[in-house]
PDB file of C-alpha atoms in Angstrom:
ATOM      1  CA  MET A   1      94.934 101.600 109.218  1.00  0.00           C
ATOM      2  CA  THR A   2      97.568 101.796 111.854  1.00  0.00           C
ATOM      3  CA  LEU A   3     100.269  99.129 112.359  1.00  0.00           C
ATOM      4  CA  GLU A   4      98.653  96.492 114.496  1.00  0.00           C
ATOM      5  CA  SER A   5     100.388  95.282 117.642  1.00  0.00           C
ATOM      6  CA  GLY A   6     100.109  91.676 116.406  1.00  0.00           C
ATOM      7  CA  PHE A   7     101.996  92.403 113.184  1.00  0.00           C
ATOM      8  CA  LYS A   8     105.197  90.449 112.667  1.00  0.00           C
ATOM      9  CA  LYS A   9     108.353  92.105 113.879  1.00  0.00           C
ATOM     10  CA  VAL A  10     110.965  93.476 111.523  1.00  0.00           C
ATOM     11  CA  LYS A  11     113.380  90.561 110.707  1.00  0.00           C
ATOM     12  CA  LYS A  12     113.450  90.359 106.961  1.00  0.00           C
ATOM     13  CA  ILE A  13     112.903  93.062 104.366  1.00  0.00           C
ATOM     14  CA  GLY A  14     112.506  92.728 100.590  1.00  0.00           C
ATOM     15  CA  LEU A  15     114.420  95.178  98.446  1.00  0.00           C
ATOM     16  CA  VAL A  16     113.474  95.796  94.771  1.00  0.00           C
ATOM     17  CA  VAL A  17     115.901  98.078  92.989  1.00  0.00           C
ATOM     18  CA  LYS A  18     115.792  99.328  89.399  1.00  0.00           C
ATOM     19  CA  THR A  19     118.723  98.742  87.091  1.00  0.00           C
ATOM     20  CA  ASP A  20     120.186 102.244  87.514  1.00  0.00           C
ATOM     21  CA  PRO A  21     123.724 102.764  88.819  1.00  0.00           C
ATOM     22  CA  LYS A  22     122.585 105.525  91.244  1.00  0.00           C
ATOM     23  CA  ALA A  23     119.729 103.368  92.647  1.00  0.00           C
ATOM     24  CA  GLN A  24     121.918 100.325  92.916  1.00  0.00           C
ATOM     25  CA  GLU A  25     124.719 102.246  94.817  1.00  0.00           C
ATOM     26  CA  LYS A  26     122.101 103.727  97.171  1.00  0.00           C
ATOM     27  CA  ALA A  27     120.642 100.226  97.643  1.00  0.00           C
ATOM     28  CA  ASN A  28     124.076  98.890  98.519  1.00  0.00           C
ATOM     29  CA  ARG A  29     124.426 101.424 101.284  1.00  0.00           C
ATOM     30  CA  LEU A  30     120.909 100.745 102.559  1.00  0.00           C
ATOM     31  CA  GLU A  31     121.463  97.052 102.573  1.00  0.00           C
ATOM     32  CA  SER A  32     124.627  97.468 104.619  1.00  0.00           C
ATOM     33  CA  TRP A  33     122.951  99.705 107.010  1.00  0.00           C
ATOM     34  CA  LEU A  34     119.945  97.372 107.472  1.00  0.00           C
ATOM     35  CA  ARG A  35     122.200  94.425 108.009  1.00  0.00           C
ATOM     36  CA  SER A  36     124.020  96.394 110.761  1.00  0.00           C
ATOM     37  CA  LYS A  37     120.577  96.563 112.402  1.00  0.00           C
ATOM     38  CA  LYS A  38     120.304  92.765 112.384  1.00  0.00           C
ATOM     39  CA  THR A  39     117.828  92.791 109.517  1.00  0.00           C
ATOM     40  CA  ARG A  40     117.999  90.152 106.746  1.00  0.00           C
ATOM     41  CA  ILE A  41     117.588  91.345 103.191  1.00  0.00           C
ATOM     42  CA  ILE A  42     116.110  89.679 100.082  1.00  0.00           C
ATOM     43  CA  ARG A  43     117.156  91.749  97.072  1.00  0.00           C
ATOM     44  CA  ARG A  44     115.671  91.656  93.616  1.00  0.00           C
ATOM     45  CA  THR A  45     116.076  93.439  90.342  1.00  0.00           C
ATOM     46  CA  PRO A  46     112.811  93.935  88.489  1.00  0.00           C
ATOM     47  CA  ASP A  47     112.313  91.743  85.415  1.00  0.00           C
ATOM     48  CA  PHE A  48     110.742  93.849  82.691  1.00  0.00           C
ATOM     49  CA  SER A  49     110.655  91.035  80.167  1.00  0.00           C
ATOM     50  CA  TYR A  50     107.074  90.827  78.965  1.00  0.00           C
ATOM     51  CA  ARG A  51     105.544  87.670  80.322  1.00  0.00           C
ATOM     52  CA  VAL A  52     102.447  85.718  79.331  1.00  0.00           C
ATOM     53  CA  PRO A  53     100.174  85.164  82.331  1.00  0.00           C
ATOM     54  CA  SER A  54      98.681  81.817  83.210  1.00  0.00           C
ATOM     55  CA  THR A  55      97.033  80.004  86.058  1.00  0.00           C
ATOM     56  CA  LYS A  56     100.396  78.318  86.945  1.00  0.00           C
ATOM     57  CA  ARG A  57     101.853  79.420  90.315  1.00  0.00           C
ATOM     58  CA  ARG A  58     104.762  81.864  90.151  1.00  0.00           C
ATOM     59  CA  LYS A  59     107.543  82.473  92.626  1.00  0.00           C
ATOM     60  CA  TYR A  60     106.574  85.169  95.135  1.00  0.00           C
ATOM     61  CA  VAL A  61     108.235  86.984  97.930  1.00  0.00           C
ATOM     62  CA  PRO A  62     108.580  84.770 101.072  1.00  0.00           C
ATOM     63  CA  GLU A  63     105.629  85.142 103.363  1.00  0.00           C
ATOM     64  CA  ASP A  64     107.810  85.950 106.424  1.00  0.00           C
ATOM     65  CA  VAL A  65     109.053  89.202 104.876  1.00  0.00           C
ATOM     66  CA  PHE A  66     108.014  92.238 106.967  1.00  0.00           C
ATOM     67  CA  CYS A  67     107.744  94.641 104.124  1.00  0.00           C
ATOM     68  CA  VAL A  68     109.128  95.475 100.646  1.00  0.00           C
ATOM     69  CA  ILE A  69     111.073  98.655  99.834  1.00  0.00           C
ATOM     70  CA  VAL A  70     111.177  99.733  96.230  1.00  0.00           C
ATOM     71  CA  LEU A  71     113.844 102.006  94.785  1.00  0.00           C
ATOM     72  CA  GLY A  72     112.758 103.217  91.374  1.00  0.00           C
ATOM     73  CA  GLY A  73     109.787 104.473  89.392  1.00  0.00           C
ATOM     74  CA  ASP A  74     106.224 103.288  88.963  1.00  0.00           C
ATOM     75  CA  GLY A  75     107.303 100.408  86.589  1.00  0.00           C
ATOM     76  CA  THR A  76     109.622  99.054  89.318  1.00  0.00           C
ATOM     77  CA  PHE A  77     106.920  99.539  91.921  1.00  0.00           C
ATOM     78  CA  LEU A  78     104.372  97.528  89.868  1.00  0.00           C
ATOM     79  CA  SER A  79     107.028  94.805  89.369  1.00  0.00           C
ATOM     80  CA  ALA A  80     107.355  94.604  93.127  1.00  0.00           C
ATOM     81  CA  VAL A  81     103.574  94.437  93.619  1.00  0.00           C
ATOM     82  CA  ASN A  82     103.554  91.515  91.193  1.00  0.00           C
ATOM     83  CA  TRP A  83     106.228  89.830  93.268  1.00  0.00           C
ATOM     84  CA  ILE A  84     104.117  90.329  96.413  1.00  0.00           C
ATOM     85  CA  GLY A  85     101.147  88.750  94.667  1.00  0.00           C
ATOM     86  CA  GLU A  86      97.987  88.497  96.827  1.00  0.00           C
ATOM     87  CA  GLN A  87      99.897  88.350 100.124  1.00  0.00           C
ATOM     88  CA  ASN A  88      99.356  90.981 102.808  1.00  0.00           C
ATOM     89  CA  ILE A  89     102.918  92.308 102.799  1.00  0.00           C
ATOM     90  CA  PRO A  90     103.292  96.075 103.004  1.00  0.00           C
ATOM     91  CA  ILE A  91     105.221  98.105 100.428  1.00  0.00           C
ATOM     92  CA  LEU A  92     107.038 101.427 100.400  1.00  0.00           C
ATOM     93  CA  GLY A  93     108.002 103.174  97.193  1.00  0.00           C
ATOM     94  CA  VAL A  94     111.103 105.435  97.037  1.00  0.00           C
ATOM     95  CA  LYS A  95     111.397 107.396  93.850  1.00  0.00           C
ATOM     96  CA  PHE A  96     114.567 107.775  91.750  1.00  0.00           C
ATOM     97  CA  GLY A  97     114.372 110.237  88.874  1.00  0.00           C
ATOM     98  CA  ASP A  98     111.028 111.618  87.766  1.00  0.00           C
ATOM     99  CA  VAL A  99     108.231 111.786  90.349  1.00  0.00           C
ATOM    100  CA  GLY A 100     106.043 108.679  90.355  1.00  0.00           C
ATOM    101  CA  PHE A 101     102.513 108.527  91.608  1.00  0.00           C
ATOM    102  CA  LEU A 102     103.165 105.382  93.581  1.00  0.00           C
ATOM    103  CA  ALA A 103     106.268 106.503  95.483  1.00  0.00           C
ATOM    104  CA  GLU A 104     105.729 107.537  99.107  1.00  0.00           C
ATOM    105  CA  THR A 105     109.016 109.319  99.508  1.00  0.00           C
ATOM    106  CA  ALA A 106     112.073 110.603  97.661  1.00  0.00           C
ATOM    107  CA  GLU A 107     115.633 109.119  97.589  1.00  0.00           C
ATOM    108  CA  GLU A 108     117.041 111.841  99.872  1.00  0.00           C
ATOM    109  CA  ASN A 109     114.624 110.599 102.645  1.00  0.00           C
ATOM    110  CA  LEU A 110     115.512 106.894 102.126  1.00  0.00           C
ATOM    111  CA  PHE A 111     117.415 106.310 105.399  1.00  0.00           C
ATOM    112  CA  HIS A 112     114.909 108.333 107.420  1.00  0.00           C
ATOM    113  CA  ALA A 113     112.106 106.165 105.905  1.00  0.00           C
ATOM    114  CA  ALA A 114     114.012 102.946 106.675  1.00  0.00           C
ATOM    115  CA  GLU A 115     114.527 104.082 110.338  1.00  0.00           C
ATOM    116  CA  MET A 116     110.797 104.811 110.631  1.00  0.00           C
ATOM    117  CA  ILE A 117     110.142 101.283 109.397  1.00  0.00           C
ATOM    118  CA  LEU A 118     112.508  99.693 111.902  1.00  0.00           C
ATOM    119  CA  LYS A 119     110.861 101.724 114.667  1.00  0.00           C
ATOM    120  CA  GLU A 120     107.447 100.714 113.287  1.00  0.00           C
ATOM    121  CA  ASN A 121     106.577 104.444 113.182  1.00  0.00           C
ATOM    122  CA  PHE A 122     104.231 104.415 110.185  1.00  0.00           C
ATOM    123  CA  THR A 123     100.692 103.671 109.218  1.00  0.00           C
ATOM    124  CA  LEU A 124      99.216 101.338 106.631  1.00  0.00           C
ATOM    125  CA  THR A 125      96.705 102.404 103.983  1.00  0.00           C
ATOM    126  CA  THR A 126      95.034  99.997 101.649  1.00  0.00           C
ATOM    127  CA  ARG A 127      94.681 100.261  97.879  1.00  0.00           C
ATOM    128  CA  MET A 128      92.027  98.317  96.006  1.00  0.00           C
ATOM    129  CA  ARG A 129      93.252  95.822  93.399  1.00  0.00           C
ATOM    130  CA  LEU A 130      91.387  94.249  90.581  1.00  0.00           C
ATOM    131  CA  GLN A 131      91.014  90.557  89.940  1.00  0.00           C
ATOM    132  CA  VAL A 132      91.035  89.468  86.307  1.00  0.00           C
ATOM    133  CA  ASP A 133      89.873  86.070  85.144  1.00  0.00           C
ATOM    134  CA  ILE A 134      89.850  84.694  81.608  1.00  0.00           C
ATOM    135  CA  LYS A 135      87.952  81.610  80.635  1.00  0.00           C
ATOM    136  CA  ARG A 136      88.314  79.929  77.177  1.00  0.00           C
ATOM    137  CA  ASN A 137      85.828  77.241  76.274  1.00  0.00           C
ATOM    138  CA  HIS A 138      84.724  77.114  79.957  1.00  0.00           C
ATOM    139  CA  ARG A 139      88.330  76.477  81.124  1.00  0.00           C
ATOM    140  CA  SER A 140      90.208  78.841  83.378  1.00  0.00           C
ATOM    141  CA  LEU A 141      93.035  80.336  81.331  1.00  0.00           C
ATOM    142  CA  VAL A 142      94.311  83.289  83.441  1.00  0.00           C
ATOM    143  CA  HIS A 143      93.916  84.558  86.951  1.00  0.00           C
ATOM    144  CA  GLU A 144      95.683  87.893  87.687  1.00  0.00           C
ATOM    145  CA  THR A 145      95.595  90.532  90.298  1.00  0.00           C
ATOM    146  CA  VAL A 146      96.467  94.095  89.179  1.00  0.00           C
ATOM    147  CA  LEU A 147      96.973  97.316  91.053  1.00  0.00           C
ATOM    148  CA  ASN A 148      96.467  99.815  88.203  1.00  0.00           C
ATOM    149  CA  ASP A 149      94.612  98.472  85.298  1.00  0.00           C
ATOM    150  CA  VAL A 150      93.687  95.892  82.705  1.00  0.00           C
ATOM    151  CA  VAL A 151      93.716  97.048  79.142  1.00  0.00           C
ATOM    152  CA  VAL A 152      92.139  95.770  75.954  1.00  0.00           C
ATOM    153  CA  ASN A 153      94.363  96.957  73.125  1.00  0.00           C
ATOM    154  CA  LYS A 154      94.255  96.400  69.378  1.00  0.00           C
ATOM    155  CA  GLY A 155      97.426  95.719  67.371  1.00  0.00           C
ATOM    156  CA  ALA A 156      99.117  98.537  65.397  1.00  0.00           C
ATOM    157  CA  LEU A 157      97.623  97.398  62.043  1.00  0.00           C
ATOM    158  CA  ALA A 158      94.318  96.053  63.401  1.00  0.00           C
ATOM    159  CA  ARG A 159      90.956  97.685  62.754  1.00  0.00           C
ATOM    160  CA  LEU A 160      88.765  99.000  65.523  1.00  0.00           C
ATOM    161  CA  ALA A 161      88.231  96.629  68.394  1.00  0.00           C
ATOM    162  CA  HIS A 162      84.622  95.765  69.165  1.00  0.00           C
ATOM    163  CA  ILE A 163      84.327  95.121  72.839  1.00  0.00           C
ATOM    164  CA  LYS A 164      81.033  93.806  74.150  1.00  0.00           C
ATOM    165  CA  THR A 165      80.747  94.990  77.765  1.00  0.00           C
ATOM    166  CA  PHE A 166      78.433  93.717  80.538  1.00  0.00           C
ATOM    167  CA  ILE A 167      78.059  95.058  84.109  1.00  0.00           C
ATOM    168  CA  ASP A 168      76.535  92.700  86.747  1.00  0.00           C
ATOM    169  CA  ASP A 169      75.368  90.483  83.823  1.00  0.00           C
ATOM    170  CA  ALA A 170      73.481  93.367  82.158  1.00  0.00           C
ATOM    171  CA  TYR A 171      74.564  94.482  78.703  1.00  0.00           C
ATOM    172  CA  LEU A 172      76.107  97.913  78.725  1.00  0.00           C
ATOM    173  CA  THR A 173      77.391  98.655  75.210  1.00  0.00           C
ATOM    174  CA  THR A 174      79.818  97.459  72.593  1.00  0.00           C
ATOM    175  CA  TYR A 175      82.743  99.811  72.536  1.00  0.00           C
ATOM    176  CA  SER A 176      84.127 100.390  69.046  1.00  0.00           C
ATOM    177  CA  ALA A 177      87.475 101.863  69.880  1.00  0.00           C
ATOM    178  CA  ASP A 178      91.261 101.372  69.856  1.00  0.00           C
ATOM    179  CA  GLY A 179      90.800  99.737  73.175  1.00  0.00           C
ATOM    180  CA  LEU A 180      89.258  99.853  76.665  1.00  0.00           C
ATOM    181  CA  ILE A 181      90.974 100.535  80.073  1.00  0.00           C
ATOM    182  CA  ILE A 182      89.406  99.177  83.294  1.00  0.00           C
ATOM    183  CA  SER A 183      91.242 100.748  86.154  1.00  0.00           C
ATOM    184  CA  SER A 184      91.221 101.001  89.933  1.00  0.00           C
ATOM    185  CA  PRO A 185      91.318 104.441  91.650  1.00  0.00           C
ATOM    186  CA  THR A 186      95.047 104.018  91.958  1.00  0.00           C
ATOM    187  CA  GLY A 187      95.270 103.422  88.216  1.00  0.00           C
ATOM    188  CA  SER A 188      93.110 106.467  87.443  1.00  0.00           C
ATOM    189  CA  THR A 189      96.356 108.532  87.314  1.00  0.00           C
ATOM    190  CA  ALA A 190      98.056 106.107  84.916  1.00  0.00           C
ATOM    191  CA  TYR A 191      96.957 105.103  81.350  1.00  0.00           C
ATOM    192  CA  SER A 192      93.330 105.983  82.072  1.00  0.00           C
ATOM    193  CA  LEU A 193      94.234 109.673  82.750  1.00  0.00           C
ATOM    194  CA  ALA A 194      96.297 109.832  79.460  1.00  0.00           C
ATOM    195  CA  ALA A 195      93.201 108.551  77.651  1.00  0.00           C
ATOM    196  CA  GLY A 196      90.994 111.278  79.085  1.00  0.00           C
ATOM    197  CA  GLY A 197      89.746 109.495  82.215  1.00  0.00           C
ATOM    198  CA  PRO A 198      89.005 111.187  85.599  1.00  0.00           C
ATOM    199  CA  ILE A 199      91.294 111.342  88.611  1.00  0.00           C
ATOM    200  CA  ILE A 200      89.756 109.265  91.450  1.00  0.00           C
ATOM    201  CA  HIS A 201      91.069 109.436  94.982  1.00  0.00           C
ATOM    202  CA  PRO A 202      92.373 106.040  96.148  1.00  0.00           C
ATOM    203  CA  ASP A 203      89.808 105.914  98.995  1.00  0.00           C
ATOM    204  CA  VAL A 204      86.798 106.231  96.604  1.00  0.00           C
ATOM    205  CA  PRO A 205      85.157 102.817  96.119  1.00  0.00           C
ATOM    206  CA  ALA A 206      84.993 102.787  92.349  1.00  0.00           C
ATOM    207  CA  ILE A 207      86.143 101.195  89.047  1.00  0.00           C
ATOM    208  CA  ILE A 208      86.696 103.275  85.948  1.00  0.00           C
ATOM    209  CA  LEU A 209      85.943 102.263  82.368  1.00  0.00           C
ATOM    210  CA  THR A 210      87.818 104.485  79.869  1.00  0.00           C
ATOM    211  CA  PRO A 211      87.523 103.824  76.096  1.00  0.00           C
ATOM    212  CA  ILE A 212      90.629 104.543  74.006  1.00  0.00           C
ATOM    213  CA  CYS A 213      89.838 106.796  71.030  1.00  0.00           C
ATOM    214  CA  PRO A 214      86.273 105.592  70.727  1.00  0.00           C
ATOM    215  CA  PHE A 215      84.626 105.682  67.258  1.00  0.00           C
ATOM    216  CA  THR A 216      81.489 107.112  68.899  1.00  0.00           C
ATOM    217  CA  LEU A 217      82.307 110.346  70.567  1.00  0.00           C
ATOM    218  CA  THR A 218      79.476 109.954  73.115  1.00  0.00           C
ATOM    219  CA  ASN A 219      81.260 106.941  74.622  1.00  0.00           C
ATOM    220  CA  ARG A 220      82.776 108.661  77.609  1.00  0.00           C
ATOM    221  CA  PRO A 221      84.628 107.387  80.694  1.00  0.00           C
ATOM    222  CA  LEU A 222      82.276 105.716  83.181  1.00  0.00           C
ATOM    223  CA  ILE A 223      82.656 105.417  86.949  1.00  0.00           C
ATOM    224  CA  ILE A 224      80.858 102.444  88.513  1.00  0.00           C
ATOM    225  CA  PRO A 225      80.708 101.044  92.080  1.00  0.00           C
ATOM    226  CA  ASP A 226      83.604  98.774  93.153  1.00  0.00           C
ATOM    227  CA  SER A 227      81.003  96.064  93.906  1.00  0.00           C
ATOM    228  CA  SER A 228      80.422  95.651  90.171  1.00  0.00           C
ATOM    229  CA  LYS A 229      81.410  92.671  88.065  1.00  0.00           C
ATOM    230  CA  ILE A 230      82.548  93.579  84.551  1.00  0.00           C
ATOM    231  CA  GLU A 231      82.544  91.085  81.740  1.00  0.00           C
ATOM    232  CA  ILE A 232      83.905  91.693  78.326  1.00  0.00           C
ATOM    233  CA  GLN A 233      84.211  89.709  75.059  1.00  0.00           C
ATOM    234  CA  LEU A 234      85.273  90.570  71.591  1.00  0.00           C
ATOM    235  CA  GLY A 235      82.792  91.161  68.812  1.00  0.00           C
ATOM    236  CA  LYS A 236      82.932  89.066  65.684  1.00  0.00           C
ATOM    237  CA  LYS A 237      86.058  89.299  63.552  1.00  0.00           C
ATOM    238  CA  GLY A 238      88.121  90.448  66.458  1.00  0.00           C
ATOM    239  CA  SER A 239      91.783  89.762  65.713  1.00  0.00           C
ATOM    240  CA  ASP A 240      95.201  90.926  66.990  1.00  0.00           C
ATOM    241  CA  ILE A 241      93.736  92.059  70.287  1.00  0.00           C
ATOM    242  CA  MET A 242      95.799  91.998  73.467  1.00  0.00           C
ATOM    243  CA  LEU A 243      94.787  92.058  77.146  1.00  0.00           C
ATOM    244  CA  THR A 244      97.533  93.547  79.270  1.00  0.00           C
ATOM    245  CA  PHE A 245      97.902  93.561  83.093  1.00  0.00           C
ATOM    246  CA  ASP A 246      99.473  96.672  84.751  1.00  0.00           C
ATOM    247  CA  GLY A 247     101.783  96.873  81.648  1.00  0.00           C
ATOM    248  CA  GLN A 248     103.724  93.887  83.088  1.00  0.00           C
ATOM    249  CA  ALA A 249     102.130  91.029  81.279  1.00  0.00           C
ATOM    250  CA  GLY A 250      99.791  90.388  78.294  1.00  0.00           C
ATOM    251  CA  ILE A 251      97.950  87.755  76.357  1.00  0.00           C
ATOM    252  CA  LYS A 252      96.149  87.649  72.987  1.00  0.00           C
ATOM    253  CA  ILE A 253      92.410  87.125  73.540  1.00  0.00           C
ATOM    254  CA  LYS A 254      89.919  85.591  71.117  1.00  0.00           C
ATOM    255  CA  GLU A 255      86.225  85.848  70.342  1.00  0.00           C
ATOM    256  CA  GLN A 256      85.358  82.845  72.542  1.00  0.00           C
ATOM    257  CA  ASP A 257      87.190  84.275  75.585  1.00  0.00           C
ATOM    258  CA  ARG A 258      85.233  85.612  78.531  1.00  0.00           C
ATOM    259  CA  VAL A 259      87.078  88.201  80.530  1.00  0.00           C
ATOM    260  CA  THR A 260      85.764  89.054  84.051  1.00  0.00           C
ATOM    261  CA  VAL A 261      87.087  91.939  86.146  1.00  0.00           C
ATOM    262  CA  ARG A 262      85.972  92.673  89.693  1.00  0.00           C
ATOM    263  CA  LYS A 263      87.342  94.046  92.960  1.00  0.00           C
ATOM    264  CA  SER A 264      89.967  91.765  94.432  1.00  0.00           C
ATOM    265  CA  ASP A 265      89.688  90.276  97.903  1.00  0.00           C
ATOM    266  CA  HIS A 266      93.343  91.107  98.371  1.00  0.00           C
ATOM    267  CA  PRO A 267      94.034  94.810  98.615  1.00  0.00           C
ATOM    268  CA  LEU A 268      97.572  96.186  98.659  1.00  0.00           C
ATOM    269  CA  SER A 269      98.982  97.623 101.919  1.00  0.00           C
ATOM    270  CA  LEU A 270     100.997 100.854 101.419  1.00  0.00           C
ATOM    271  CA  ILE A 271     103.338 102.165 104.073  1.00  0.00           C
ATOM    272  CA  THR A 272     102.523 105.791 104.771  1.00  0.00           C
ATOM    273  CA  LEU A 273     105.059 107.954 106.621  1.00  0.00           C
ATOM    274  CA  PRO A 274     104.086 110.750 108.994  1.00  0.00           C
ATOM    275  CA  GLY A 275     103.331 114.070 107.290  1.00  0.00           C
ATOM    276  CA  HIS A 276     102.855 112.757 103.757  1.00  0.00           C
ATOM    277  CA  GLN A 277      99.759 113.576 101.701  1.00  0.00           C
ATOM    278  CA  TYR A 278      98.352 112.074  98.490  1.00  0.00           C
ATOM    279  CA  TYR A 279      97.553 115.538  97.164  1.00  0.00           C
ATOM    280  CA  ASP A 280     101.202 116.628  97.423  1.00  0.00           C
ATOM    281  CA  VAL A 281     102.221 113.999  94.935  1.00  0.00           C
ATOM    282  CA  LEU A 282      99.227 114.786  92.750  1.00  0.00           C
ATOM    283  CA  LYS A 283     100.010 118.544  92.666  1.00  0.00           C
ATOM    284  CA  THR A 284     103.730 117.984  91.940  1.00  0.00           C
ATOM    285  CA  LYS A 285     103.210 115.382  89.234  1.00  0.00           C
ATOM    286  CA  LEU A 286     100.447 117.423  87.420  1.00  0.00           C
ATOM    287  CA  ARG A 287     102.190 120.810  87.950  1.00  0.00           C
ATOM    288  CA  TRP A 288      99.193 122.306  89.720  1.00  0.00           C
ATOM    289  CA  SER A 289      99.651 125.808  91.236  1.00  0.00           C
ATOM    290  CA  GLY A 290     103.198 126.102  89.985  1.00  0.00           C
ATOM    291  CA  GLY A 291     104.312 122.756  91.401  1.00  0.00           C
ATOM    292  CA  ARG A 292     107.633 121.480  90.109  1.00  0.00           C
ATOM    293  CA  ILE A 293     109.090 118.101  89.316  1.00  0.00           C
TER     294      ILE A 293
END
């Protein structure tokens, strides 16, 4: 999707910077440069303290922000996405350190990327997000939107988790495993990939279910249409089981909880600069064909 002519003009930019001296110093220079271009800055350091999600309203980035620029890795990027919430505010990732799948450009190209933003010389691409709802005793307990994944995880000393899984109200199976990952195509290169899941291009309309160390070896990753509604609940005697959201938040779930996952009505808008390709990041990160990090 190209930048629409009716899109709000550049007046205010959000800046999320990881707690790294090099990134902070570069952000200071960027902030000074942007202010010299008559641009207002809202700066934020990611909060990596593990939070418990709820239905209560959190503080989000102001709606009049033109875009959010992220200096850091994938964790910082996901923190910024959480700050954006369900608003249609574009985001640009600038990597510092190891290559991240979510970064659009590298630190040495930061000022060039910022200039492209001020000139509105970029395109917008959308990434599907997942909406996660938890009901307990018919009461809404949690409403979260995630970019990568929602994960059912058993505690370190807990026995196998028994996860009853339904798709579009039809019973699929009960996974007996260390956990279950439900991911978007963007999240297919995160935890799901480490657990043996497939790589899905971000434009493919799909949701991936990847069991973690399943007891039954025939339980393999499953790709389903993005129109599907997934519902999970714990089997009997389920204890010490966590549900986590993009690795940013988590909550203990109980047998009576009903967890529903579906495609969100609020995709994320990514800023894409001219000449950048998804496959370039993929080849570099996975070291294909001699690619280096």
